[in-house]
Short mmCIF file of C-alpha atoms and ligand atoms in Angstrom, two decimals:
data_model
loop_
_atom_site.label_atom_id
_atom_site.label_comp_id
_atom_site.label_asym_id
_atom_site.label_seq_id
_atom_site.Cartn_x
_atom_site.Cartn_y
_atom_site.Cartn_z
CA MET A 1 -25.11 27.17 -11.52
CA ALA A 2 -23.17 24.78 -9.27
CA ASP A 3 -20.61 26.09 -6.79
CA GLN A 4 -17.12 26.00 -8.26
CA PHE A 5 -14.31 25.21 -5.82
CA LYS A 6 -10.61 25.98 -6.09
CA ASN A 7 -7.19 24.65 -5.19
CA PHE A 8 -5.26 26.30 -2.37
CA ILE A 9 -1.67 27.03 -3.40
CA GLY A 10 0.81 29.43 -1.83
CA GLY A 11 -1.86 30.88 0.45
CA ALA A 12 -4.35 31.72 -2.34
CA TRP A 13 -7.45 29.97 -3.67
CA VAL A 14 -6.69 29.39 -7.35
CA GLU A 15 -8.29 27.80 -10.40
CA PRO A 16 -6.73 24.70 -11.98
CA SER A 17 -4.25 25.51 -14.74
CA ASN A 18 -6.33 23.72 -17.39
CA GLY A 19 -9.67 25.24 -16.28
CA GLN A 20 -11.21 21.77 -15.94
CA TYR A 21 -13.50 20.54 -13.16
CA PHE A 22 -15.19 17.33 -12.03
CA GLU A 23 -18.59 16.94 -10.40
CA ASN A 24 -19.04 15.97 -6.77
CA ARG A 25 -22.51 14.51 -6.15
CA ASN A 26 -24.29 13.28 -3.04
CA PRO A 27 -24.15 9.43 -3.01
CA ALA A 28 -27.56 9.30 -1.30
CA LYS A 29 -29.18 11.66 -3.85
CA GLN A 30 -27.41 11.71 -7.17
CA SER A 31 -29.51 14.67 -8.31
CA ASP A 32 -27.86 16.77 -5.57
CA LEU A 33 -24.76 18.35 -7.12
CA ILE A 34 -22.48 19.53 -4.31
CA GLY A 35 -20.11 21.38 -6.55
CA LEU A 36 -17.47 21.36 -9.25
CA PHE A 37 -13.91 20.69 -8.09
CA PRO A 38 -10.65 21.27 -9.97
CA ARG A 39 -9.50 18.42 -12.18
CA SER A 40 -5.92 19.52 -11.68
CA THR A 41 -2.83 18.48 -13.62
CA ARG A 42 0.90 17.97 -13.10
CA GLU A 43 1.33 21.69 -13.61
CA ASP A 44 -0.82 22.41 -10.55
CA VAL A 45 1.19 19.87 -8.56
CA ASP A 46 4.41 21.61 -9.70
CA ARG A 47 3.05 24.94 -8.46
CA ALA A 48 1.95 23.48 -5.14
CA VAL A 49 5.34 21.81 -4.60
CA ALA A 50 7.16 25.05 -5.46
CA ALA A 51 5.01 26.93 -2.92
CA ALA A 52 5.61 24.27 -0.28
CA GLN A 53 9.36 24.30 -0.93
CA ALA A 54 9.46 28.09 -0.67
CA ALA A 55 7.65 27.99 2.67
CA PHE A 56 9.79 25.19 4.13
CA PRO A 57 12.85 27.13 5.40
CA GLU A 58 10.80 29.51 7.53
CA TRP A 59 8.24 26.95 8.73
CA SER A 60 10.86 24.33 9.59
CA ARG A 61 12.69 26.91 11.72
CA THR A 62 9.56 28.12 13.49
CA PRO A 63 9.77 26.68 17.02
CA ALA A 64 7.75 23.47 17.24
CA PRO A 65 5.65 24.79 20.19
CA ALA A 66 4.62 27.75 17.99
CA ARG A 67 3.68 25.38 15.19
CA GLY A 68 1.67 23.43 17.75
CA ASP A 69 -0.14 26.60 18.84
CA ILE A 70 -1.59 26.98 15.34
CA LEU A 71 -2.89 23.42 15.51
CA ARG A 72 -4.54 24.08 18.86
CA ARG A 73 -6.35 27.00 17.19
CA VAL A 74 -7.33 24.63 14.38
CA GLY A 75 -8.80 22.33 17.06
CA ASP A 76 -10.84 25.23 18.47
CA LEU A 77 -12.16 26.24 15.04
CA LEU A 78 -13.01 22.64 14.12
CA THR A 79 -14.93 22.40 17.39
CA GLU A 80 -16.88 25.58 16.59
CA ARG A 81 -17.72 24.39 13.08
CA LYS A 82 -18.10 20.69 13.94
CA ASP A 83 -21.76 20.35 13.07
CA GLU A 84 -21.54 22.32 9.83
CA ILE A 85 -18.54 20.34 8.55
CA ALA A 86 -20.02 17.02 9.68
CA ARG A 87 -23.14 17.82 7.65
CA ALA A 88 -21.03 18.64 4.61
CA ALA A 89 -19.13 15.38 5.08
CA THR A 90 -22.34 13.34 5.30
CA ARG A 91 -23.66 15.04 2.18
CA GLU A 92 -20.65 14.03 0.10
CA MET A 93 -19.63 10.77 1.79
CA GLY A 94 -22.97 9.30 2.82
CA LYS A 95 -22.40 7.99 6.35
CA VAL A 96 -24.89 9.07 8.99
CA LEU A 97 -24.42 12.32 10.88
CA THR A 98 -23.47 10.69 14.21
CA GLU A 99 -20.61 9.01 12.37
CA THR A 100 -19.37 12.12 10.57
CA ARG A 101 -19.53 13.94 13.92
CA GLY A 102 -17.25 11.17 15.22
CA ASP A 103 -14.99 11.70 12.19
CA LEU A 104 -14.81 15.41 13.10
CA GLN A 105 -14.12 14.61 16.75
CA GLU A 106 -11.20 12.41 15.72
CA GLY A 107 -9.81 15.40 13.79
CA ILE A 108 -10.31 17.69 16.79
CA ASP A 109 -8.57 15.23 19.13
CA THR A 110 -5.73 14.87 16.63
CA ALA A 111 -5.34 18.67 16.47
CA TYR A 112 -5.05 19.00 20.26
CA TYR A 113 -2.71 16.03 20.53
CA ALA A 114 -0.50 17.47 17.78
CA GLY A 115 -0.64 20.90 19.41
CA VAL A 116 0.85 19.54 22.59
CA GLU A 117 3.29 17.30 20.74
CA GLY A 118 4.96 20.50 19.54
CA ARG A 119 6.26 20.84 23.10
CA ARG A 120 7.39 17.25 23.27
CA LEU A 121 9.24 16.23 20.10
CA PHE A 122 11.66 14.30 22.20
CA GLY A 123 15.17 13.45 21.19
CA LYS A 124 17.43 11.38 23.41
CA THR A 125 20.52 12.23 25.37
CA VAL A 126 22.74 9.25 26.11
CA PRO A 127 26.13 8.85 27.76
CA SER A 128 29.08 8.95 25.44
CA GLU A 129 31.63 6.18 25.71
CA LEU A 130 34.30 8.88 25.97
CA ARG A 131 35.05 11.46 28.63
CA ASN A 132 34.06 15.11 28.06
CA LYS A 133 31.89 14.29 25.10
CA TRP A 134 28.16 14.85 24.71
CA ALA A 135 25.93 12.53 22.61
CA MET A 136 22.30 13.11 21.70
CA SER A 137 19.70 12.70 18.98
CA VAL A 138 17.28 15.34 17.70
CA ARG A 139 14.40 15.19 15.22
CA ARG A 140 14.44 17.16 11.98
CA PRO A 141 11.69 17.80 9.46
CA ILE A 142 12.01 16.15 6.07
CA GLY A 143 10.63 18.62 3.52
CA VAL A 144 7.44 18.64 1.47
CA ALA A 145 5.04 15.91 2.60
CA GLY A 146 2.72 14.55 -0.11
CA LEU A 147 -0.54 13.31 1.42
CA ILE A 148 -3.05 11.17 -0.50
CA THR A 149 -6.28 10.30 1.31
CA PRO A 150 -9.37 8.08 0.81
CA PHE A 151 -13.07 8.91 0.94
CA ASN A 152 -14.23 6.99 3.98
CA PHE A 153 -12.92 9.29 6.73
CA PRO A 154 -12.99 12.53 4.81
CA LEU A 155 -11.83 14.66 7.72
CA ALA A 156 -10.07 12.38 10.23
CA ILE A 157 -7.58 10.77 7.83
CA PRO A 158 -6.37 14.07 6.33
CA THR A 159 -5.84 15.38 9.89
CA TRP A 160 -4.01 12.18 10.94
CA LYS A 161 -1.47 12.94 8.25
CA MET A 162 -1.42 16.69 8.02
CA PHE A 163 -1.20 17.70 11.68
CA PRO A 164 1.80 15.57 12.67
CA ALA A 165 3.51 16.48 9.37
CA LEU A 166 3.09 20.17 10.22
CA VAL A 167 4.10 19.95 13.86
CA CYS A 168 7.29 18.18 12.81
CA GLY A 169 8.08 21.16 10.59
CA ASN A 170 7.23 19.83 7.13
CA THR A 171 5.17 21.68 4.57
CA VAL A 172 2.33 19.85 2.88
CA VAL A 173 0.67 19.14 -0.45
CA ILE A 174 -2.58 17.21 0.02
CA LYS A 175 -4.80 15.52 -2.54
CA PRO A 176 -8.09 14.32 -1.06
CA ALA A 177 -10.22 11.56 -2.56
CA GLU A 178 -12.19 12.82 -5.53
CA ASP A 179 -15.38 11.58 -3.81
CA THR A 180 -14.90 13.82 -0.76
CA PRO A 181 -13.12 17.01 -1.79
CA HIS A 182 -15.47 19.42 -0.01
CA THR A 183 -14.63 18.33 3.53
CA VAL A 184 -10.90 18.88 2.95
CA SER A 185 -11.59 22.29 1.38
CA LEU A 186 -13.36 23.23 4.62
CA LEU A 187 -10.45 21.90 6.67
CA VAL A 188 -8.00 24.01 4.67
CA GLU A 189 -10.23 27.06 5.16
CA ILE A 190 -9.87 26.47 8.88
CA LEU A 191 -6.08 26.16 8.68
CA GLU A 192 -6.01 29.46 6.80
CA GLU A 193 -8.19 31.11 9.44
CA ALA A 194 -5.99 29.71 12.20
CA GLY A 195 -3.01 31.53 10.68
CA ILE A 196 -1.05 28.85 8.84
CA PRO A 197 1.59 30.78 6.87
CA LYS A 198 1.32 30.96 3.07
CA GLY A 199 2.60 27.90 1.24
CA VAL A 200 2.78 25.68 4.34
CA VAL A 201 -0.41 23.83 3.38
CA ASN A 202 -1.35 23.36 -0.27
CA LEU A 203 -4.46 21.61 -1.53
CA VAL A 204 -4.63 20.17 -5.04
CA HIS A 205 -7.90 18.52 -6.02
CA GLY A 206 -8.07 15.94 -8.76
CA LEU A 207 -8.04 12.32 -9.80
CA GLY A 208 -5.73 9.69 -8.37
CA GLU A 209 -4.10 8.63 -11.61
CA GLU A 210 -3.51 12.29 -12.52
CA VAL A 211 -2.77 14.41 -9.44
CA GLY A 212 -1.95 11.50 -7.09
CA ALA A 213 0.45 9.92 -9.58
CA ALA A 214 2.08 13.32 -10.27
CA MET A 215 2.72 13.74 -6.55
CA VAL A 216 4.18 10.27 -6.20
CA ASP A 217 6.55 10.92 -9.13
CA HIS A 218 7.50 14.44 -8.10
CA PRO A 219 11.20 14.87 -7.27
CA GLY A 220 10.36 17.78 -4.93
CA ILE A 221 8.29 15.53 -2.64
CA PRO A 222 10.58 13.32 -0.53
CA LEU A 223 7.78 11.76 1.55
CA ILE A 224 4.41 10.25 0.64
CA SER A 225 1.73 9.19 3.10
CA PHE A 226 -1.08 7.21 1.48
CA THR A 227 -4.26 5.65 2.79
CA GLY A 228 -6.43 3.71 0.38
CA SER A 229 -6.74 0.35 -1.31
CA THR A 230 -3.97 -2.24 -1.36
CA GLU A 231 -4.03 -2.17 -5.18
CA THR A 232 -3.32 1.57 -5.34
CA GLY A 233 -0.80 1.20 -2.52
CA SER A 234 1.14 -1.35 -4.59
CA LEU A 235 1.45 1.10 -7.48
CA ILE A 236 2.55 3.87 -5.14
CA GLY A 237 4.97 1.57 -3.33
CA ALA A 238 6.64 0.56 -6.60
CA ALA A 239 7.00 4.18 -7.73
CA CYS A 240 8.34 5.36 -4.38
CA GLY A 241 10.76 2.44 -4.27
CA ARG A 242 12.26 3.57 -7.58
CA SER A 243 12.83 7.10 -6.32
CA HIS A 244 13.67 6.15 -2.70
CA LYS A 245 10.90 8.22 -1.13
CA ARG A 246 9.95 7.78 2.47
CA LEU A 247 6.54 6.10 2.33
CA SER A 248 3.73 5.25 4.71
CA LEU A 249 0.99 2.97 3.37
CA GLU A 250 -2.28 2.24 5.16
CA MET A 251 -4.36 -0.12 3.05
CA GLY A 252 -7.14 -2.68 2.95
CA GLY A 253 -8.52 -5.06 5.55
CA LYS A 254 -10.59 -8.23 5.98
CA ASN A 255 -11.29 -7.92 9.66
CA ALA A 256 -12.84 -10.67 11.75
CA GLN A 257 -14.93 -10.67 14.89
CA ILE A 258 -14.59 -13.95 16.78
CA VAL A 259 -17.40 -14.98 19.13
CA MET A 260 -16.55 -17.73 21.62
CA SER A 261 -19.34 -19.81 23.12
CA ASP A 262 -18.76 -18.27 26.59
CA ALA A 263 -19.24 -14.71 25.29
CA ASP A 264 -21.87 -12.19 26.32
CA LEU A 265 -23.94 -12.72 23.17
CA ASP A 266 -25.95 -9.49 23.49
CA LEU A 267 -22.73 -7.52 23.57
CA ALA A 268 -21.27 -9.50 20.67
CA LEU A 269 -24.44 -8.87 18.66
CA ASP A 270 -24.29 -5.10 19.21
CA GLY A 271 -20.62 -5.26 18.24
CA VAL A 272 -21.05 -7.05 14.95
CA LEU A 273 -24.01 -4.91 13.86
CA TRP A 274 -21.95 -1.77 14.38
CA GLY A 275 -18.75 -3.28 13.00
CA ALA A 276 -20.26 -4.79 9.86
CA PHE A 277 -22.93 -2.29 8.85
CA GLY A 278 -21.74 1.01 10.37
CA THR A 279 -20.38 3.30 7.62
CA THR A 280 -22.11 0.87 5.22
CA GLY A 281 -19.17 -1.51 5.75
CA GLN A 282 -16.82 1.07 4.24
CA ARG A 283 -14.36 1.34 7.10
CA CYS A 284 -10.89 -0.06 6.71
CA THR A 285 -11.60 -1.72 10.07
CA ALA A 286 -15.12 -2.90 9.15
CA THR A 287 -16.07 -6.38 10.32
CA SER A 288 -16.37 -8.41 7.14
CA ARG A 289 -15.95 -11.85 8.71
CA LEU A 290 -17.88 -13.16 11.69
CA LEU A 291 -16.34 -16.30 13.22
CA LEU A 292 -18.82 -18.17 15.39
CA GLN A 293 -18.06 -21.12 17.65
CA ASP A 294 -20.15 -24.20 16.86
CA GLU A 295 -22.20 -24.20 20.07
CA ILE A 296 -23.66 -20.72 19.57
CA HIS A 297 -23.56 -20.50 15.76
CA ASP A 298 -27.21 -21.15 14.89
CA GLU A 299 -28.74 -19.06 17.67
CA PHE A 300 -26.39 -16.14 17.02
CA VAL A 301 -27.01 -16.15 13.26
CA GLN A 302 -30.78 -16.08 13.83
CA ARG A 303 -30.57 -13.16 16.23
CA LEU A 304 -28.20 -11.32 13.91
CA ILE A 305 -30.50 -11.72 10.92
CA ASP A 306 -33.43 -10.38 12.98
CA ARG A 307 -31.52 -7.30 14.09
CA ALA A 308 -29.74 -6.54 10.79
CA GLY A 309 -33.02 -6.86 8.91
CA LYS A 310 -34.41 -4.00 10.98
CA LEU A 311 -31.68 -1.46 10.18
CA THR A 312 -33.05 1.64 8.49
CA LEU A 313 -31.37 2.79 5.29
CA GLY A 314 -31.52 6.37 4.08
CA TYR A 315 -29.94 9.77 3.78
CA GLY A 316 -27.49 10.24 6.63
CA LEU A 317 -28.83 13.69 7.54
CA ASP A 318 -32.37 12.35 8.14
CA ASP A 319 -33.42 11.31 11.63
CA GLY A 320 -33.65 7.61 12.44
CA VAL A 321 -31.32 6.43 9.69
CA ASP A 322 -28.83 3.70 10.63
CA VAL A 323 -27.05 3.04 7.34
CA GLY A 324 -26.23 5.35 4.43
CA PRO A 325 -25.37 4.57 0.80
CA LEU A 326 -22.22 3.21 -0.81
CA ILE A 327 -19.89 5.86 -2.13
CA HIS A 328 -20.39 5.49 -5.89
CA ALA A 329 -21.66 3.38 -8.76
CA ALA A 330 -18.40 1.41 -9.11
CA SER A 331 -18.57 0.43 -5.45
CA LEU A 332 -22.18 -0.72 -5.88
CA ALA A 333 -21.17 -2.77 -8.93
CA LYS A 334 -18.31 -4.35 -6.93
CA VAL A 335 -20.66 -5.32 -4.10
CA GLU A 336 -23.14 -6.78 -6.62
CA GLU A 337 -20.35 -8.90 -8.12
CA TYR A 338 -19.49 -10.28 -4.68
CA ILE A 339 -23.14 -11.19 -4.11
CA GLU A 340 -22.82 -13.62 -7.02
CA VAL A 341 -19.57 -14.98 -5.57
CA GLY A 342 -21.27 -15.36 -2.18
CA LYS A 343 -24.18 -17.28 -3.68
CA ARG A 344 -21.74 -19.75 -5.19
CA GLU A 345 -19.63 -20.07 -2.05
CA GLY A 346 -22.23 -19.99 0.73
CA THR A 347 -25.85 -19.38 1.69
CA LEU A 348 -27.47 -15.97 1.32
CA ALA A 349 -29.14 -15.47 4.71
CA LEU A 350 -30.14 -11.79 4.47
CA GLY A 351 -30.23 -9.00 1.89
CA GLY A 352 -28.25 -9.42 -1.29
CA SER A 353 -29.85 -6.69 -3.40
CA ARG A 354 -29.78 -3.02 -4.07
CA ALA A 355 -32.15 -1.25 -1.65
CA THR A 356 -34.97 0.54 -3.39
CA GLY A 357 -38.08 2.46 -2.38
CA GLU A 358 -38.89 5.91 -1.13
CA GLY A 359 -35.76 8.01 -0.58
CA LEU A 360 -33.45 5.25 -1.87
CA ASP A 361 -33.81 5.12 -5.64
CA ASP A 362 -31.62 8.14 -6.33
CA GLY A 363 -28.68 6.81 -4.25
CA PHE A 364 -26.28 3.85 -4.09
CA PHE A 365 -28.08 1.99 -1.31
CA PHE A 366 -27.47 -1.70 -0.68
CA GLN A 367 -29.25 -3.97 1.77
CA PRO A 368 -27.30 -5.20 4.79
CA THR A 369 -26.26 -8.65 3.62
CA ILE A 370 -25.23 -11.81 5.44
CA PHE A 371 -23.80 -14.99 3.97
CA THR A 372 -23.51 -18.13 6.09
CA ASP A 373 -21.69 -21.42 5.42
CA ILE A 374 -18.65 -19.53 4.14
CA LYS A 375 -15.54 -21.67 4.10
CA PRO A 376 -12.15 -20.38 5.22
CA GLY A 377 -9.91 -19.71 2.23
CA SER A 378 -12.80 -18.91 -0.12
CA ARG A 379 -13.03 -15.53 -1.85
CA MET A 380 -15.80 -14.36 0.50
CA ALA A 381 -13.56 -15.22 3.41
CA THR A 382 -10.41 -13.54 2.14
CA GLU A 383 -11.15 -10.60 -0.23
CA GLU A 384 -12.00 -7.06 0.83
CA ILE A 385 -15.50 -6.13 -0.38
CA PHE A 386 -15.88 -2.70 1.26
CA GLY A 387 -19.65 -2.77 1.57
CA PRO A 388 -22.39 -3.99 3.94
CA VAL A 389 -21.63 -7.67 3.37
CA LEU A 390 -20.77 -10.04 6.20
CA SER A 391 -19.37 -13.56 5.76
CA VAL A 392 -20.15 -15.95 8.62
CA ILE A 393 -17.65 -18.75 9.24
CA ARG A 394 -18.05 -21.57 11.76
CA PHE A 395 -15.19 -22.81 13.98
CA LYS A 396 -14.63 -25.49 16.63
CA ASP A 397 -12.04 -24.05 19.00
CA LEU A 398 -9.83 -21.04 19.60
CA ASP A 399 -6.89 -22.51 17.69
CA GLU A 400 -9.05 -22.86 14.61
CA ALA A 401 -10.44 -19.32 15.00
CA ILE A 402 -6.93 -17.90 15.22
CA ARG A 403 -5.87 -19.88 12.16
CA ILE A 404 -8.86 -18.61 10.15
CA ASN A 405 -8.32 -15.03 11.27
CA ASN A 406 -4.70 -15.17 10.16
CA GLU A 407 -5.11 -16.82 6.78
CA VAL A 408 -5.82 -13.61 4.84
CA LYS A 409 -3.31 -11.30 3.23
CA TYR A 410 -4.53 -8.35 5.31
CA GLY A 411 -3.86 -7.64 8.99
CA LEU A 412 -5.59 -4.51 10.22
CA SER A 413 -7.93 -5.24 13.13
CA SER A 414 -9.53 -8.18 14.89
CA SER A 415 -11.91 -8.69 17.77
CA ILE A 416 -12.79 -11.48 20.15
CA TYR A 417 -15.79 -11.76 22.45
CA THR A 418 -15.10 -14.01 25.41
CA ARG A 419 -15.20 -14.05 29.20
CA ASP A 420 -12.02 -16.12 29.34
CA ASN A 421 -8.81 -14.22 30.16
CA VAL A 422 -6.67 -16.93 28.66
CA ALA A 423 -8.50 -16.63 25.33
CA SER A 424 -8.12 -12.84 25.47
CA PHE A 425 -4.39 -13.00 25.97
CA ARG A 426 -4.04 -15.71 23.32
CA ALA A 427 -5.81 -13.30 20.98
CA PHE A 428 -3.44 -10.44 21.84
CA GLN A 429 -0.51 -12.76 21.28
CA ASP A 430 -1.52 -14.79 18.24
CA LEU A 431 -3.89 -12.77 16.03
CA ASP A 432 -1.85 -11.27 13.17
CA ASN A 433 -3.25 -7.75 13.23
CA GLY A 434 -2.12 -4.26 14.10
CA ILE A 435 -5.09 -3.87 16.46
CA THR A 436 -6.99 -6.45 18.55
CA TYR A 437 -10.08 -5.67 20.62
CA VAL A 438 -11.52 -7.82 23.38
CA ASN A 439 -15.27 -7.50 23.92
CA ALA A 440 -15.48 -4.59 21.48
CA PRO A 441 -16.01 -4.49 17.72
CA THR A 442 -13.23 -4.33 15.11
CA ILE A 443 -13.73 -0.57 14.83
CA GLY A 444 -13.10 2.15 17.38
CA ALA A 445 -9.54 3.45 17.16
CA GLU A 446 -8.59 6.28 19.51
CA ALA A 447 -6.61 9.27 18.25
CA HIS A 448 -3.78 8.98 20.76
CA LEU A 449 -2.85 5.36 20.01
CA PRO A 450 -0.91 4.14 16.99
CA PHE A 451 -3.15 2.89 14.19
CA GLY A 452 -2.28 0.57 11.34
CA GLY A 453 -1.99 -2.99 10.18
CA VAL A 454 0.44 -5.76 9.37
CA LYS A 455 0.98 -7.85 6.23
CA GLN A 456 -0.56 -6.25 3.11
CA THR A 457 -2.50 -3.69 5.15
CA GLY A 458 0.58 -1.58 5.79
CA ASN A 459 4.30 -1.19 5.35
CA GLY A 460 5.33 -0.99 8.98
CA HIS A 461 4.44 2.60 9.83
CA ARG A 462 1.57 3.75 12.00
CA GLU A 463 -0.81 6.69 11.93
CA GLY A 464 -1.92 8.40 15.11
CA GLY A 465 -0.51 8.32 18.62
CA TRP A 466 3.16 8.94 19.25
CA GLU A 467 4.61 6.77 16.50
CA VAL A 468 3.47 8.85 13.52
CA TYR A 469 5.81 11.66 14.60
CA GLU A 470 8.71 9.40 13.82
CA PHE A 471 7.50 8.96 10.28
CA TYR A 472 7.34 12.71 9.69
CA SER A 473 10.79 13.46 11.08
CA GLU A 474 14.32 12.17 10.62
CA THR A 475 16.58 11.35 13.52
CA LYS A 476 19.84 13.23 13.55
CA VAL A 477 22.60 12.30 15.97
CA CYS A 478 24.77 15.12 17.37
CA TYR A 479 28.10 14.72 19.22
CA LEU A 480 29.97 17.50 20.97
CA ASP A 481 33.50 16.74 22.11
CA TYR A 482 34.77 19.27 24.66
CA SER A 483 37.88 17.33 25.70
CA GLY A 484 40.16 19.54 23.57
CA LYS A 485 41.97 16.54 22.13
CA LEU A 486 41.41 13.91 19.48
CA GLN A 487 39.39 11.12 21.04
CA ARG A 488 38.68 7.99 19.04
CA ALA A 489 35.41 6.19 19.53
CA GLN A 490 35.26 2.38 19.17
CA ILE A 491 38.93 2.15 20.00
CA ASP A 492 39.56 -0.35 22.73
CA ASN A 493 41.44 2.06 25.00
CA TYR A 494 38.49 4.35 25.69
CA ALA A 495 38.43 6.17 29.00
CA GLY A 496 37.14 4.09 31.84
CA ALA A 497 37.70 0.75 30.09
CA PRO A 498 37.94 -1.90 32.80
CA TYR A 499 40.50 -3.92 30.84
P1 NAD B 1 -8.34 4.27 -3.43
O1 NAD B 1 -7.07 3.49 -3.37
O2 NAD B 1 -9.20 4.11 -4.62
O3 NAD B 1 -8.02 5.85 -3.36
C1 NAD B 1 -7.33 6.42 -2.29
C2 NAD B 1 -6.65 7.69 -2.77
O4 NAD B 1 -5.64 7.35 -3.72
C3 NAD B 1 -7.58 8.67 -3.48
O5 NAD B 1 -7.24 9.99 -3.15
C4 NAD B 1 -7.29 8.40 -4.95
O6 NAD B 1 -7.56 9.50 -5.78
C5 NAD B 1 -5.80 8.12 -4.90
N1 NAD B 1 -5.27 7.35 -6.04
C6 NAD B 1 -5.93 6.46 -6.83
N2 NAD B 1 -5.10 5.98 -7.78
C7 NAD B 1 -3.89 6.57 -7.58
C8 NAD B 1 -2.62 6.47 -8.23
N3 NAD B 1 -2.44 5.67 -9.29
N4 NAD B 1 -1.60 7.20 -7.75
C9 NAD B 1 -1.76 8.00 -6.67
N5 NAD B 1 -2.94 8.15 -6.03
C10 NAD B 1 -3.99 7.43 -6.46
O7 NAD B 1 -9.13 3.98 -2.08
P2 NAD B 1 -10.59 4.47 -1.64
O8 NAD B 1 -11.61 3.74 -2.46
O9 NAD B 1 -10.66 5.96 -1.59
O10 NAD B 1 -10.63 3.94 -0.14
C11 NAD B 1 -10.97 2.64 0.20
C12 NAD B 1 -9.77 1.80 0.55
O11 NAD B 1 -8.98 2.46 1.53
C13 NAD B 1 -10.13 0.46 1.16
O12 NAD B 1 -9.30 -0.53 0.62
C14 NAD B 1 -9.85 0.65 2.65
O13 NAD B 1 -9.58 -0.53 3.36
C15 NAD B 1 -8.68 1.56 2.59
N6 NAD B 1 -8.50 2.31 3.84
C16 NAD B 1 -7.49 1.93 4.67
C17 NAD B 1 -7.31 2.58 5.89
C18 NAD B 1 -6.19 2.17 6.82
O14 NAD B 1 -5.84 2.96 7.68
N7 NAD B 1 -5.62 1.00 6.68
C19 NAD B 1 -8.16 3.62 6.25
C20 NAD B 1 -9.20 3.97 5.37
C21 NAD B 1 -9.34 3.32 4.16
#
């Protein structure tokens, strides 16, 4: 009998109202059933929102440093259970253990950062234009935060949203991706153990179009934070626009690594292997375009094919494995479709097929794949594939590389390998992305810096760092007039006017 998991509502682990469950299976070994998770309904969302609303008055008035203390305890407990949770995450998500350990570390760092931020939720005090009057701004929590998360960072992304939301004094309803519900169940266990009061964090498992849509529509949720595909983000954006919800969207990418002819090619090679095939290409920041300058194109492609062809595929908990499986059958089918597109638009230089053989047949494994002769503007050069597929594009000079980088609808991250400072600063200035790396791959965000993208990758907000705290709080301006008389602001005879 498979393990049956529950929702967490109002401080109790509870069954879904309809008694229905969905299966969560290991993408590397489909015969491995991890457990049955609630296929919740609108009714469960209603209950979770009611619990979160009931907990809000007390939690929002708890001093922010005390809220932060709980998150520092969460950081300690995540550290203690890092290996166990990383293993659970690899089992349900597929990426190799070193990567899920990194995912856990990002969550730990986010917990400690948020813990301290509770002592630092700065407002501003500014001079009033009038005598004997005080003017300042403070930050206030918003209410129930609805958090909807994707599969690819099963721990880090939920913590990016949940911890700042909590420190700012909001209560939370979270719906994790249906592919990775176990990791978030473990995270919520930790929050419970750390002493989060009842109803402050509520977990509702289920499908996007059921539970996710119910959260987006719910009048008791004034704020939605979503990370996932641009297509889903468009639906959520339209719904939130109708009801005027505060909304943060972090969506797809088509990230490019640019290699100039003066670059350290060994370094650039390490970078693109990690960027394109790490996490099986399923990072929002994955390198899916490699832009090579004419002079080094042929040599670099040859070296890349040699190295990528040697990557070892397998179950992420086994030693010596470099690349895990894709997340599910639909993702495999999508990658297979793009292989046909790639064959029409370019030259298949490596891979191109499902990976089979010992230890691979029961999972969604796909060979690391490289297409060359891809033209800017083509589908392979502009559409997000979200798999281990790299499109190589040739360019003549930096201007052309910048133009190619920018001609996609996404704008998450970019990278340039060069020894030329001028080229580096041109990249910082002219690449249309939320993040640009010099001499490092397109992946590698740090927890204490803002993270997010421009154009159709995001809607102007950022996760991480100091900026996310602004999303989870409202600014309120407070004036105190102690002059004892009616003073009129914006009137041209204010005290001290020089004319
Ligand atoms: P997805 O859009 O399929 O699902 C994301 C979440 O949305 C899941 O929890 C899902 O259940 C839910 N959902 C689906 N339909 C919904 C609906 N109609 N209403 C409400 N919720 C709904 O994305 P995914 O496949 O889990 O993740 C991959 C995508 O996420 C890629 O496009 C990737 O680039 C993107 N991503 C972006 C970032 C970033 O920070 N920019 C980070 C990670 C992943």
